[in-house]
Structures are given as structure tokens and as C-alpha cells.
Amino acid sequence: RDRLFAERQRFAPILPPGADNCPGYLAAVQLRAAQSVELEAWAVLPDATVHGDIIEIVSPHFLRRLLKLEDGDRMEIRVQFS
């Protein structure tokens, strides 16, 4: 997590039309869980949040069910910079 936030300037900025500041960053990622299932998804790193450094994962898949995830489970996230 810390490494991703340190490199967030390499992510694509999320800029709403007319915005003066960037509310977050977006990057394609690969997810790998203990079962060696790999999925493509997107990581969203909000620039300002009350929850601290949070990484949100966006995917068309129901990741918790597909990867058999529960709160607190660890995952490997690989960022695909272009």
C-alpha cells in the first residue's frame, strides 16, 4: 500500500470536468489471491479521504466471492503502468 501511494503520480489522474484539483488516481492492476486466481481490475487511490491511505479495487467481478475473500485477507496487487 505504501509503495502504491508513493508512486501514485504514475497513475492516471481522475479529473472531473472543470476541476482544479485531482481527487484521485486510477491504474490497471492484476489481483492474485492464495488460490492463484488472477483477475484484471482497476485500483483507485483517493487523494483526500478521512480513512487514511485506502486503495479501492473496481472490477466487473464479485471479487469477494470469486476470490473467496474475507475482511482482513491479504492480496497481491500488481500495477500495470503503460
XYZ file of N, CA, C and O in Angstrom:
328
model
N 0.818 -1.186 0.000
C 0.000 0.000 0.000
C 0.862 1.251 0.000
O 0.633 2.158 -0.789
N 1.846 1.308 0.859
C 2.688 2.497 0.943
C 3.420 2.751 -0.376
O 3.547 3.893 -0.808
N 3.870 1.682 -1.013
C 4.589 1.826 -2.285
C 3.667 2.381 -3.375
O 4.071 3.230 -4.165
N 2.426 1.889 -3.403
C 1.479 2.396 -4.404
C 1.209 3.874 -4.201
O 1.180 4.650 -5.155
N 1.016 4.288 -2.949
C 0.742 5.701 -2.698
C 1.958 6.568 -3.010
O 1.819 7.686 -3.493
N 3.147 6.050 -2.778
C 4.356 6.806 -3.090
C 4.502 7.019 -4.599
O 5.077 8.009 -5.037
N 3.957 6.100 -5.391
C 4.081 6.175 -6.855
C 2.787 6.623 -7.538
O 2.651 6.488 -8.745
N 1.842 7.157 -6.795
C 0.533 7.471 -7.374
C 0.580 8.494 -8.500
O -0.320 8.555 -9.314
N 1.640 9.299 -8.578
C 1.752 10.262 -9.673
C 1.909 9.559 -11.018
O 1.678 10.162 -12.059
N 2.285 8.271 -11.014
C 2.402 7.496 -12.255
C 1.040 6.961 -12.700
O 0.910 6.471 -13.810
N 0.042 7.027 -11.828
C -1.319 6.593 -12.162
C -1.981 7.677 -13.016
O -1.548 8.823 -13.035
N -3.067 7.318 -13.682
C -3.850 8.295 -14.436
C -4.661 9.136 -13.447
O -5.352 8.592 -12.589
N -4.581 10.462 -13.532
C -5.366 11.294 -12.630
C -6.853 11.223 -12.974
O -7.218 11.112 -14.141
N -7.669 11.259 -11.961
C -9.124 11.305 -12.144
C -9.510 12.778 -11.992
O -9.447 13.325 -10.896
N -9.870 13.405 -13.094
C -10.192 14.823 -13.069
C -11.601 15.060 -13.594
O -11.853 14.897 -14.791
N -12.520 15.428 -12.724
C -13.851 15.794 -13.213
C -13.756 17.059 -14.072
O -12.861 17.875 -13.857
N -14.644 17.234 -15.050
C -14.617 18.437 -15.888
C -14.646 19.707 -15.040
O -15.438 19.825 -14.115
N -13.727 20.613 -15.321
C -13.700 21.894 -14.618
C -13.044 21.850 -13.247
O -12.997 22.860 -12.558
N -12.530 20.695 -12.836
C -11.925 20.581 -11.504
C -10.541 21.211 -11.490
O -9.796 21.145 -12.464
N -10.209 21.849 -10.374
C -8.887 22.444 -10.213
C -7.898 21.481 -9.558
O -6.695 21.678 -9.616
N -8.419 20.481 -8.886
C -7.534 19.536 -8.211
C -7.922 18.102 -8.566
O -8.999 17.849 -9.082
N -7.034 17.197 -8.304
C -7.232 15.789 -8.631
C -7.728 15.048 -7.390
O -6.999 14.948 -6.406
N -8.949 14.521 -7.416
C -9.458 13.814 -6.239
C -8.918 12.390 -6.098
O -9.149 11.741 -5.094
N -8.200 11.895 -7.107
C -7.679 10.532 -7.010
C -6.950 10.114 -8.267
O -6.831 10.873 -9.225
N -6.472 8.881 -8.218
C -5.685 8.318 -9.313
C -6.194 6.925 -9.637
O -6.738 6.228 -8.784
N -5.972 6.493 -10.889
C -6.507 5.233 -11.384
C -5.411 4.479 -12.136
O -4.649 5.085 -12.888
N -5.354 3.144 -11.920
C -4.389 2.321 -12.652
C -4.945 0.918 -12.837
O -5.661 0.401 -11.970
N -4.607 0.318 -13.966
C -4.958 -1.085 -14.200
C -4.106 -1.949 -13.275
O -2.928 -1.672 -13.070
N -4.709 -2.970 -12.696
C -3.985 -3.865 -11.785
C -4.350 -5.315 -12.068
O -5.379 -5.602 -12.684
N -3.498 -6.209 -11.620
C -3.802 -7.632 -11.594
C -3.902 -8.030 -10.140
O -3.082 -7.623 -9.319
N -4.912 -8.821 -9.814
C -5.092 -9.300 -8.451
C -4.759 -10.778 -8.399
O -5.129 -11.532 -9.283
N -4.072 -11.174 -7.349
C -3.776 -12.584 -7.167
C -4.074 -12.935 -5.716
O -3.584 -12.289 -4.803
N -4.862 -13.951 -5.512
C -5.184 -14.426 -4.168
C -4.483 -15.763 -3.943
O -3.850 -16.314 -4.846
N -4.612 -16.303 -2.750
C -3.919 -17.537 -2.369
C -4.242 -18.696 -3.306
O -3.437 -19.587 -3.495
N -5.421 -18.678 -3.895
C -5.829 -19.769 -4.780
C -5.203 -19.641 -6.167
O -5.517 -20.384 -7.070
N -4.298 -18.670 -6.359
C -3.629 -18.419 -7.632
C -4.594 -18.001 -8.737
O -4.314 -18.164 -9.910
N -5.747 -17.467 -8.364
C -6.680 -16.913 -9.338
C -6.213 -15.505 -9.647
O -5.935 -14.726 -8.749
N -6.106 -15.169 -10.920
C -5.690 -13.825 -11.310
C -6.814 -13.142 -12.078
O -7.442 -13.761 -12.925
N -7.058 -11.897 -11.746
C -8.101 -11.112 -12.402
C -7.571 -9.726 -12.710
O -6.758 -9.184 -11.972
N -8.063 -9.160 -13.792
C -7.750 -7.770 -14.074
C -8.802 -6.892 -13.411
O -9.968 -7.262 -13.317
N -8.365 -5.752 -12.942
C -9.256 -4.818 -12.274
C -8.598 -3.436 -12.335
O -7.577 -3.254 -12.997
N -9.186 -2.485 -11.641
C -8.647 -1.133 -11.551
C -8.455 -0.772 -10.090
O -9.300 -1.079 -9.257
N -7.349 -0.106 -9.797
C -7.103 0.410 -8.449
C -7.372 1.906 -8.465
O -6.899 2.619 -9.360
N -8.131 2.364 -7.498
C -8.409 3.786 -7.333
C -7.765 4.218 -6.022
O -8.020 3.626 -4.979
N -6.901 5.213 -6.101
C -6.254 5.763 -4.917
C -6.799 7.163 -4.693
O -6.417 8.095 -5.405
N -7.728 7.323 -3.749
C -8.256 8.663 -3.475
C -7.147 9.549 -2.911
O -6.332 9.097 -2.113
N -7.111 10.802 -3.340
C -6.086 11.719 -2.859
C -6.442 12.298 -1.499
O -5.573 12.588 -0.702
N -7.715 12.460 -1.242
C -8.156 13.010 0.037
C -9.295 12.149 0.579
O -10.322 12.012 -0.070
N -9.073 11.552 1.731
C -10.105 10.736 2.352
C -9.952 10.813 3.863
O -8.848 11.028 4.361
N -11.023 10.657 4.571
C -10.967 10.671 6.033
C -10.494 9.331 6.583
O -10.261 9.190 7.762
N -10.345 8.343 5.707
C -9.986 6.988 6.140
C -8.499 6.688 6.019
O -8.080 5.553 6.176
N -7.659 7.667 5.708
C -6.234 7.407 5.536
C -5.952 6.868 4.148
O -6.724 7.059 3.220
N -4.833 6.192 3.999
C -4.456 5.636 2.702
C -5.284 4.394 2.406
O -5.084 3.341 3.002
N -6.220 4.543 1.481
C -7.116 3.455 1.099
C -6.925 3.174 -0.383
O -6.778 4.095 -1.174
N -6.936 1.910 -0.736
C -6.919 1.501 -2.131
C -8.268 0.861 -2.415
O -8.662 -0.086 -1.740
N -8.978 1.411 -3.374
C -10.255 0.823 -3.772
C -10.035 0.021 -5.042
O -9.379 0.489 -5.969
N -10.572 -1.188 -5.085
C -10.447 -2.041 -6.261
C -11.803 -2.093 -6.956
O -12.808 -2.403 -6.330
N -11.801 -1.776 -8.255
C -13.022 -1.767 -9.056
C -12.899 -2.872 -10.094
O -11.882 -2.989 -10.769
N -13.939 -3.697 -10.194
C -13.910 -4.830 -11.117
C -15.334 -5.191 -11.513
O -16.267 -4.987 -10.733
N -15.510 -5.746 -12.706
C -16.846 -6.223 -13.073
C -17.200 -7.531 -12.373
O -18.320 -7.991 -12.451
N -16.233 -8.113 -11.651
C -16.445 -9.379 -10.951
C -16.812 -9.133 -9.489
O -16.413 -8.137 -8.904
N -17.536 -10.064 -8.891
C -17.799 -10.018 -7.458
C -16.579 -10.646 -6.788
O -16.503 -11.857 -6.593
N -15.589 -9.819 -6.476
C -14.276 -10.296 -6.059
C -14.301 -11.092 -4.760
O -13.598 -12.091 -4.634
N -15.083 -10.666 -3.799
C -15.119 -11.396 -2.523
C -15.535 -12.852 -2.731
O -14.965 -13.757 -2.150
N -16.515 -13.064 -3.565
C -16.991 -14.434 -3.798
C -16.022 -15.201 -4.696
O -15.638 -16.326 -4.386
N -15.600 -14.586 -5.779
C -14.750 -15.272 -6.743
C -13.393 -15.651 -6.155
O -12.871 -16.736 -6.395
N -12.810 -14.749 -5.356
C -11.507 -15.000 -4.757
C -11.602 -15.541 -3.331
O -10.581 -15.726 -2.670
N -12.835 -15.761 -2.879
C -13.074 -16.290 -1.520
C -12.382 -15.422 -0.467
O -11.636 -15.904 0.371
N -12.666 -14.126 -0.539
C -12.039 -13.159 0.353
C -12.930 -12.830 1.534
O -14.149 -12.797 1.424
N -12.279 -12.569 2.650
C -12.963 -12.083 3.843
C -12.210 -10.855 4.329
O -11.049 -10.640 3.962
N -12.853 -10.043 5.164
C -12.189 -8.866 5.712
C -10.874 -9.277 6.359
O -10.804 -10.270 7.078
N -9.822 -8.520 6.064
C -8.516 -8.785 6.650
C -7.629 -9.703 5.827
O -6.446 -9.835 6.124
N -8.179 -10.343 4.782
C -7.361 -11.198 3.924
C -6.349 -10.343 3.163
O -6.636 -9.217 2.777
N -5.179 -10.909 2.941
C -4.140 -10.209 2.194
C -4.225 -10.579 0.723
O -4.562 -11.700 0.382
N -3.907 -9.599 -0.123
C -3.881 -9.806 -1.567
C -2.628 -9.182 -2.134
O -2.078 -8.248 -1.555
N -2.221 -9.696 -3.263
C -1.123 -9.090 -4.008
C -1.738 -8.257 -5.119
O -2.621 -8.715 -5.824
N -1.273 -7.014 -5.258
C -1.768 -6.126 -6.299
C -0.585 -5.754 -7.185
O 0.427 -5.261 -6.701
N -0.720 -6.025 -8.466
C 0.325 -5.661 -9.429
C -0.204 -4.549 -10.315
O -1.217 -4.711 -10.983
N 0.510 -3.448 -10.338
C 0.100 -2.299 -11.136
C 0.736 -2.413 -12.509
O 1.913 -2.752 -12.639
N -0.059 -2.130 -13.540
C 0.397 -2.178 -14.919
C 0.528 -0.756 -15.441
O -0.428 -0.196 -15.948
N 1.709 -0.172 -15.301
C 1.934 1.169 -15.824
C 2.163 1.071 -17.322
O 2.822 0.176 -17.794
N 1.589 2.009 -18.066
C 1.791 1.986 -19.512
C 2.930 2.894 -19.921
O 3.493 3.600 -19.171
